[in-house]
Coordinates of C-alpha atoms and ligand atoms in Angstrom, one line a residue:
M74 CA -4.1 1.3 -12.6
A75 CA -4.5 4.6 -13.1
T76 CA -3.0 7.2 -15.0
L77 CA -1.2 8.4 -11.6
L78 CA 0.8 5.2 -11.3
D79 CA 1.2 4.2 -15.0
Q80 CA 4.6 5.7 -15.1
F81 CA 6.1 2.9 -13.4
N82 CA 4.6 -0.1 -15.0
D83 CA 7.6 -1.1 -16.7
L84 CA 10.2 -0.6 -13.7
K85 CA 12.8 -2.9 -13.4
I86 CA 14.2 -3.2 -9.4
S87 CA 16.8 -5.4 -10.1
D88 CA 19.1 -3.9 -6.8
E89 CA 18.4 -4.5 -2.7
L90 CA 16.6 -1.2 -1.8
A91 CA 15.2 -0.1 1.8
A92 CA 13.0 2.8 3.1
K93 CA 11.7 3.8 6.8
W94 CA 8.9 5.8 7.1
E95 CA 6.7 6.6 10.4
A96 CA 3.0 7.5 9.7
P97 CA 0.8 8.5 12.4
S98 CA -3.1 7.3 12.6
N99 CA -5.9 9.6 12.4
I100 CA -9.7 9.8 13.6
A101 CA -12.6 10.4 11.3
F102 CA -14.7 13.7 12.7
V103 CA -17.2 12.3 9.7
K104 CA -17.0 8.8 9.0
Y105 CA -16.0 6.9 5.8
W106 CA -18.5 3.6 6.3
G107 CA -19.7 2.0 3.0
K108 CA -17.7 1.6 -0.4
I109 CA -18.5 1.8 -3.9
G110 CA -16.5 -1.4 -6.2
H111 CA -12.7 -0.7 -5.3
Q112 CA -11.9 1.2 -2.0
I113 CA -14.6 4.3 -3.7
P114 CA -16.0 5.6 -1.1
A115 CA -19.8 6.2 -0.6
N116 CA -19.4 9.7 1.0
P117 CA -16.4 12.4 1.8
S118 CA -14.8 12.0 5.3
L119 CA -13.0 14.4 7.1
S120 CA -10.4 13.1 9.7
L121 CA -7.9 15.0 12.3
T122 CA -4.2 13.0 11.9
L123 CA -2.8 12.3 15.2
K124 CA 0.7 12.8 16.4
N125 CA 1.8 10.1 19.4
S126 CA -0.1 7.1 17.7
Y127 CA 1.9 6.2 14.9
S128 CA 3.1 3.3 13.2
Q129 CA 7.2 3.4 12.2
T130 CA 7.8 0.7 9.4
T131 CA 10.7 -0.5 7.6
A132 CA 10.6 -1.9 4.2
L133 CA 13.7 -4.2 2.3
C134 CA 13.1 -5.5 -1.0
Y135 CA 15.1 -7.5 -3.6
P136 CA 15.0 -9.8 -6.4
S137 CA 13.5 -12.8 -5.7
D138 CA 11.6 -15.4 -8.2
R139 CA 8.4 -14.6 -7.4
C140 CA 6.5 -11.9 -4.6
E141 CA 7.4 -12.8 -1.6
V142 CA 6.8 -11.1 2.1
I143 CA 7.9 -11.6 5.3
F144 CA 6.5 -9.3 7.7
K145 CA 7.6 -8.5 11.5
F146 CA 5.4 -7.0 13.8
E147 CA 6.7 -5.5 17.3
G148 CA 10.1 -7.9 16.5
K149 CA 7.9 -10.9 15.9
E150 CA 6.9 -12.9 12.5
N151 CA 3.2 -11.9 11.8
Q152 CA 1.9 -14.3 9.3
A153 CA -1.7 -12.7 9.0
F154 CA -0.1 -8.9 8.3
A155 CA 2.0 -10.9 5.4
V156 CA -0.9 -12.2 4.0
K157 CA -2.2 -8.7 3.9
I158 CA 1.0 -7.0 2.4
Q159 CA 1.1 -10.5 0.0
A160 CA -2.7 -9.2 -0.7
F161 CA -2.1 -5.7 -1.5
L162 CA 1.1 -6.3 -3.5
Q163 CA -1.1 -9.0 -5.5
I164 CA -3.6 -6.8 -6.6
L165 CA -0.6 -4.0 -7.7
S166 CA 1.1 -6.7 -9.7
K167 CA -1.9 -6.4 -12.1
D168 CA 0.1 -3.5 -13.4
W169 CA 3.3 -3.4 -11.8
K170 CA 4.4 -6.7 -13.2
F171 CA 8.1 -5.9 -11.2
L172 CA 6.3 -6.4 -8.2
Q173 CA 6.0 -10.5 -9.3
K174 CA 9.4 -11.2 -8.5
L175 CA 10.6 -9.0 -5.6
K176 CA 11.0 -10.3 -1.9
F177 CA 9.8 -8.0 0.7
E178 CA 11.1 -7.7 4.5
V179 CA 9.1 -6.0 6.7
S180 CA 9.4 -5.1 10.2
S181 CA 6.8 -2.2 11.6
S182 CA 5.6 -1.2 14.8
N183 CA 2.9 1.0 16.7
T184 CA 3.4 3.2 19.7
F185 CA -0.6 2.0 21.0
P186 CA -2.4 -1.4 20.6
H187 CA -3.2 -2.8 17.7
S188 CA -7.1 -3.9 16.2
T189 CA -8.6 -2.1 19.1
G190 CA -10.5 0.8 17.5
I191 CA -7.8 2.9 16.9
A192 CA -6.9 3.2 13.6
S193 CA -3.8 1.0 12.7
S194 CA -4.2 0.2 9.4
A195 CA -4.5 3.3 8.5
S196 CA -0.6 4.1 9.8
G197 CA 0.1 0.8 9.1
M198 CA -0.8 0.8 5.6
A199 CA 0.2 4.6 5.1
A200 CA 3.6 3.8 6.2
F201 CA 4.1 0.8 4.6
S202 CA 2.8 2.7 0.9
L203 CA 5.1 5.4 1.7
C204 CA 8.1 3.1 2.1
L205 CA 6.8 0.9 -1.5
L206 CA 6.8 4.5 -3.1
D207 CA 10.1 5.3 -1.5
I208 CA 11.6 2.4 -2.8
I209 CA 9.6 2.6 -6.5
Y210 CA 11.2 6.9 -6.1
Q211 CA 14.5 5.3 -5.6
A212 CA 14.8 3.0 -8.4
A213 CA 13.0 5.4 -10.7
K214 CA 15.5 7.7 -9.2
L215 CA 13.1 10.6 -8.7
P216 CA 13.1 13.2 -5.8
V217 CA 10.4 13.1 -3.4
D218 CA 7.9 16.2 -4.0
Q219 CA 4.0 16.8 -4.0
L220 CA 3.4 14.1 -6.2
F221 CA 5.2 11.8 -4.2
Y222 CA 2.3 12.1 -1.4
I223 CA -0.5 12.3 -3.8
R224 CA 0.6 9.2 -5.0
A225 CA 1.2 7.1 -1.8
S226 CA -2.1 8.5 -0.5
F227 CA -3.4 6.8 -3.4
L228 CA -1.6 3.5 -2.9
A229 CA -2.4 3.9 0.7
R230 CA -6.2 3.7 -0.3
L231 CA -5.9 0.8 -2.1
A232 CA -4.5 -0.8 0.8
S233 CA -6.8 0.7 3.6
G234 CA -9.5 4.1 2.7
S235 CA -8.9 5.6 5.7
A236 CA -4.7 5.0 5.3
C237 CA -5.2 7.7 2.4
R238 CA -6.0 10.5 5.4
S239 CA -2.7 9.4 7.1
I240 CA -0.3 10.4 4.3
Y241 CA -1.1 14.0 5.5
G242 CA -0.9 16.4 8.5
G243 CA -4.0 18.0 10.2
L244 CA -6.9 18.1 9.4
V245 CA -7.8 16.1 5.8
Q246 CA -10.3 15.2 3.5
W247 CA -11.2 12.8 1.3
G248 CA -14.0 12.1 -1.2
Q249 CA -16.2 13.9 -3.7
T250 CA -18.2 16.7 -2.4
S251 CA -21.3 18.3 -4.7
Q252 CA -19.1 21.1 -4.9
S253 CA -16.2 21.3 -7.4
G254 CA -13.2 21.6 -5.9
S255 CA -10.1 19.4 -5.3
F256 CA -11.7 16.6 -3.9
S257 CA -10.6 13.5 -5.2
D258 CA -12.2 9.9 -4.4
T259 CA -9.0 8.2 -5.0
H260 CA -6.8 10.0 -2.9
A261 CA -7.1 12.4 0.3
T262 CA -5.3 16.1 0.6
P263 CA -5.0 18.5 3.4
L264 CA -8.0 20.7 4.1
V265 CA -8.3 23.6 1.6
H266 CA -11.4 25.3 3.4
A267 CA -10.2 27.9 6.1
I268 CA -10.0 26.6 9.5
H269 CA -11.1 28.9 12.5
P270 CA -7.8 29.9 15.0
E271 CA -10.1 27.5 17.2
F272 CA -9.7 24.5 15.6
K273 CA -6.3 24.6 15.1
N274 CA -3.9 22.1 17.1
L275 CA -7.1 19.8 18.5
H276 CA -6.7 17.6 20.8
D277 CA -7.9 13.9 21.3
A278 CA -7.5 11.9 24.6
I279 CA -8.0 8.2 23.9
L280 CA -9.7 6.4 26.9
I281 CA -8.6 2.6 26.1
V282 CA -11.9 0.7 26.9
S283 CA -10.9 -2.5 25.9
S284 CA -7.5 -3.6 23.7
E285 CA -9.0 -6.8 22.5
E286 CA -9.4 -7.5 19.0
K287 CA -12.6 -6.5 17.4
T288 CA -14.6 -9.5 16.9
V289 CA -15.8 -7.9 13.3
S290 CA -13.0 -6.0 10.9
S291 CA -13.9 -2.9 9.0
R292 CA -13.4 -4.4 5.8
E293 CA -16.6 -6.7 6.8
G294 CA -18.1 -3.6 8.3
H295 CA -18.0 -1.7 5.0
G296 CA -19.3 -5.1 3.3
R297 CA -22.6 -5.1 5.5
M298 CA -23.3 -1.5 4.4
E299 CA -24.2 -3.0 0.5
D300 CA -27.8 -4.6 1.4
H301 CA -27.9 -2.3 4.3
V302 CA -31.6 -0.8 4.9
F303 CA -30.3 2.4 6.0
A304 CA -27.3 2.7 3.6
Q305 CA -28.5 5.7 0.9
T306 CA -29.7 7.7 4.1
R307 CA -26.3 7.3 6.1
F308 CA -24.7 8.7 2.8
T309 CA -26.8 11.5 2.2
Q310 CA -26.2 12.0 6.5
A311 CA -22.7 12.0 5.9
K312 CA -22.4 14.3 2.5
N313 CA -24.4 16.8 4.7
H314 CA -22.5 16.4 7.7
F315 CA -19.5 16.9 5.6
Q316 CA -20.3 20.4 4.2
E317 CA -21.9 21.4 7.5
I318 CA -18.7 20.7 9.7
L319 CA -16.9 22.9 6.9
V320 CA -19.3 25.6 7.9
G321 CA -18.7 25.1 11.7
L322 CA -14.9 24.4 11.0
K323 CA -14.5 28.0 9.3
T324 CA -17.0 30.3 11.7
G325 CA -15.2 28.3 15.0
D326 CA -18.7 27.2 15.9
W327 CA -17.7 24.4 18.6
D328 CA -21.5 23.8 19.3
K329 CA -22.0 22.7 15.1
V330 CA -18.7 20.9 14.9
G331 CA -19.1 18.7 18.4
T332 CA -22.4 18.0 17.6
I333 CA -21.8 16.4 14.0
I334 CA -18.4 14.6 15.2
E335 CA -20.6 13.1 18.0
S336 CA -23.8 12.4 15.6
E337 CA -21.3 10.9 13.0
A338 CA -19.9 8.5 16.0
L339 CA -23.2 7.5 16.9
S340 CA -24.5 6.9 13.5
L341 CA -21.3 4.6 12.5
H342 CA -22.1 2.5 15.4
A343 CA -25.8 2.5 14.6
M344 CA -25.0 0.7 11.1
M345 CA -23.3 -1.8 13.0
L346 CA -26.3 -2.4 15.2
T347 CA -28.4 -2.4 12.3
S348 CA -27.0 -3.9 9.7
P349 CA -28.4 -7.3 8.2
N350 CA -25.9 -9.1 10.4
P351 CA -26.3 -7.0 13.3
Y352 CA -23.0 -6.5 15.6
I353 CA -22.0 -4.4 19.0
L354 CA -18.7 -3.4 19.7
L355 CA -19.3 -0.6 22.2
K356 CA -19.1 -1.6 25.6
P357 CA -21.1 -0.7 28.8
R358 CA -18.0 1.1 29.9
T359 CA -18.1 3.3 26.3
L360 CA -21.9 4.3 27.2
E361 CA -20.5 5.4 30.3
L362 CA -17.7 7.4 29.4
I363 CA -19.9 8.8 27.0
A364 CA -22.5 10.2 29.8
L365 CA -19.3 11.1 31.6
V366 CA -18.3 13.5 28.9
K367 CA -22.0 14.7 27.7
N368 CA -22.6 15.3 31.4
F369 CA -18.8 17.2 32.7
R370 CA -19.7 19.6 29.2
E371 CA -23.1 20.6 30.5
Q372 CA -22.0 21.4 34.1
T373 CA -18.6 22.9 33.0
K374 CA -19.9 24.6 29.1
L375 CA -16.4 23.9 28.3
P376 CA -16.1 22.3 24.3
V377 CA -15.3 18.8 25.0
Y378 CA -16.9 16.2 22.1
F379 CA -16.7 12.4 22.1
T380 CA -16.1 10.2 19.1
L381 CA -15.8 6.7 17.9
D382 CA -13.9 4.7 15.7
A383 CA -14.9 1.4 14.7
G384 CA -14.5 0.2 18.3
P385 CA -15.1 0.5 22.1
N386 CA -12.7 3.1 22.9
L387 CA -13.6 6.7 23.3
H388 CA -11.8 10.1 21.3
V389 CA -12.6 12.9 23.4
I390 CA -12.1 15.6 21.0
Y391 CA -11.1 19.1 22.4
P392 CA -9.3 22.4 21.8
D393 CA -5.8 23.2 23.2
S394 CA -7.1 26.5 25.4
V395 CA -8.4 23.9 27.6
K396 CA -5.9 20.9 27.6
D397 CA -5.5 21.2 31.0
K398 CA -8.6 21.3 32.6
I399 CA -9.8 18.4 30.4
K400 CA -6.7 16.3 31.3
T401 CA -7.5 16.9 34.8
F402 CA -11.2 15.8 34.3
L403 CA -9.7 12.8 32.7
E404 CA -7.1 11.8 35.1
N405 CA -10.1 12.1 38.0
E406 CA -13.0 11.2 36.5
A407 CA -12.3 8.4 33.4
R408 CA -8.7 7.0 34.5
P409 CA -10.0 4.5 37.6
F410 CA -12.1 3.0 34.9
V411 CA -10.2 2.6 31.6
E412 CA -7.2 0.5 30.9
S413 CA -5.5 3.6 29.6
I414 CA -5.2 6.7 28.1
I415 CA -3.5 7.9 25.1
F416 CA -3.2 12.2 25.3
D417 CA -2.9 13.0 21.4
E418 CA -3.3 15.9 19.6
E419 CA -3.1 17.1 15.9
G420 CA 0.0 16.1 14.1
D421 CA 2.1 17.0 10.8
G422 CA 1.6 13.7 8.9
P423 CA 4.3 11.3 8.4
R424 CA 8.0 11.6 8.7
L425 CA 10.9 9.6 6.5
C426 CA 13.8 8.3 9.4
Ligands
PMV775 O1 -9.9 2.0 6.1 P1 -10.9 1.0 7.0 O2 -11.3 0.4 5.8 O3 -10.5 -0.1 7.7 O4 -12.3 1.8 7.4 C1 -12.0 2.5 8.5 C2 -13.1 3.3 8.9 C3 -13.5 4.1 9.8 O5 -12.2 3.7 10.5 C4 -14.4 3.6 10.9 C5 -14.2 5.3 10.0 C6 -12.8 6.2 9.1 O6 -13.2 7.1 8.4 O7 -11.8 6.4 9.6

């Protein structure tokens, strides 16, 4: 698989083992949209790990005559999730032969609605990857150390790209840049760059416009970047944004950071609108809420910006210093027009339960 994980190629698991982890979702400021080969990002990305939006997953595994998965989501058996985990294990089992003779019983729940553009695959796959690696570490009698998290991020990436960033708290980067450093395409790292106090403990209020399932999955969306006429321009834009946002984060420049965050959100959806097989995940209400946030910012001069994931729900990003004012604004002006609001903020990353 990779030198990072080769150590476990000859592992044997003959006992029943279990692990339980919580892993948060994340919201990207510079988006990962388009990949090269198997889960290698076409451009670097940067995200904020959340605190209140997370998955809690328990995995139990024991010897069996084949690789099998039973998945319970929010207490009910979920065949679609079982298939996803099984496909992930299948890929891993090319090197990790021991997976071919294990049965997994997984149960998971989210603190937020799934498949709505809140990155539920990020938290879900991060939580499962942590459980899987924890079980492997138990079998190999290894302590959970720094390398554990690097390996967990590597594994999570194979399951769902953005999941690799959910392994760490705070601002997290993933993907190689033109600058040398500890950037990697195969796993995420906490942002090593200096961050101005203005950007410590950022807030993300998620305005749920619709909690219906997305019509086009992110996997399919990434695929549609392959023969997208704007693909190379988009990757160049994201690479430039990544470098520029680091400057803004260092100098405390909200104008720069906020402009990039909003531009990234609109570029992501522009790629969907202009893909060879175009589709629209935005709703009319999303656009109304964007206008609401922009007007409020223009009138009050407060640093409040929007972003979007691959869905219609608006993420409103602002610093800790204005949290009460923004909460009042959203309660009064946005609450009547949305299904719900999740007030979230920067989190510390996964937790062993
Ligand atoms: O992790 P995936 O493969 O589901 O891709 C999701 C990509 C976005 O969430 C739309 C953007 C990002 O960088 O998180």
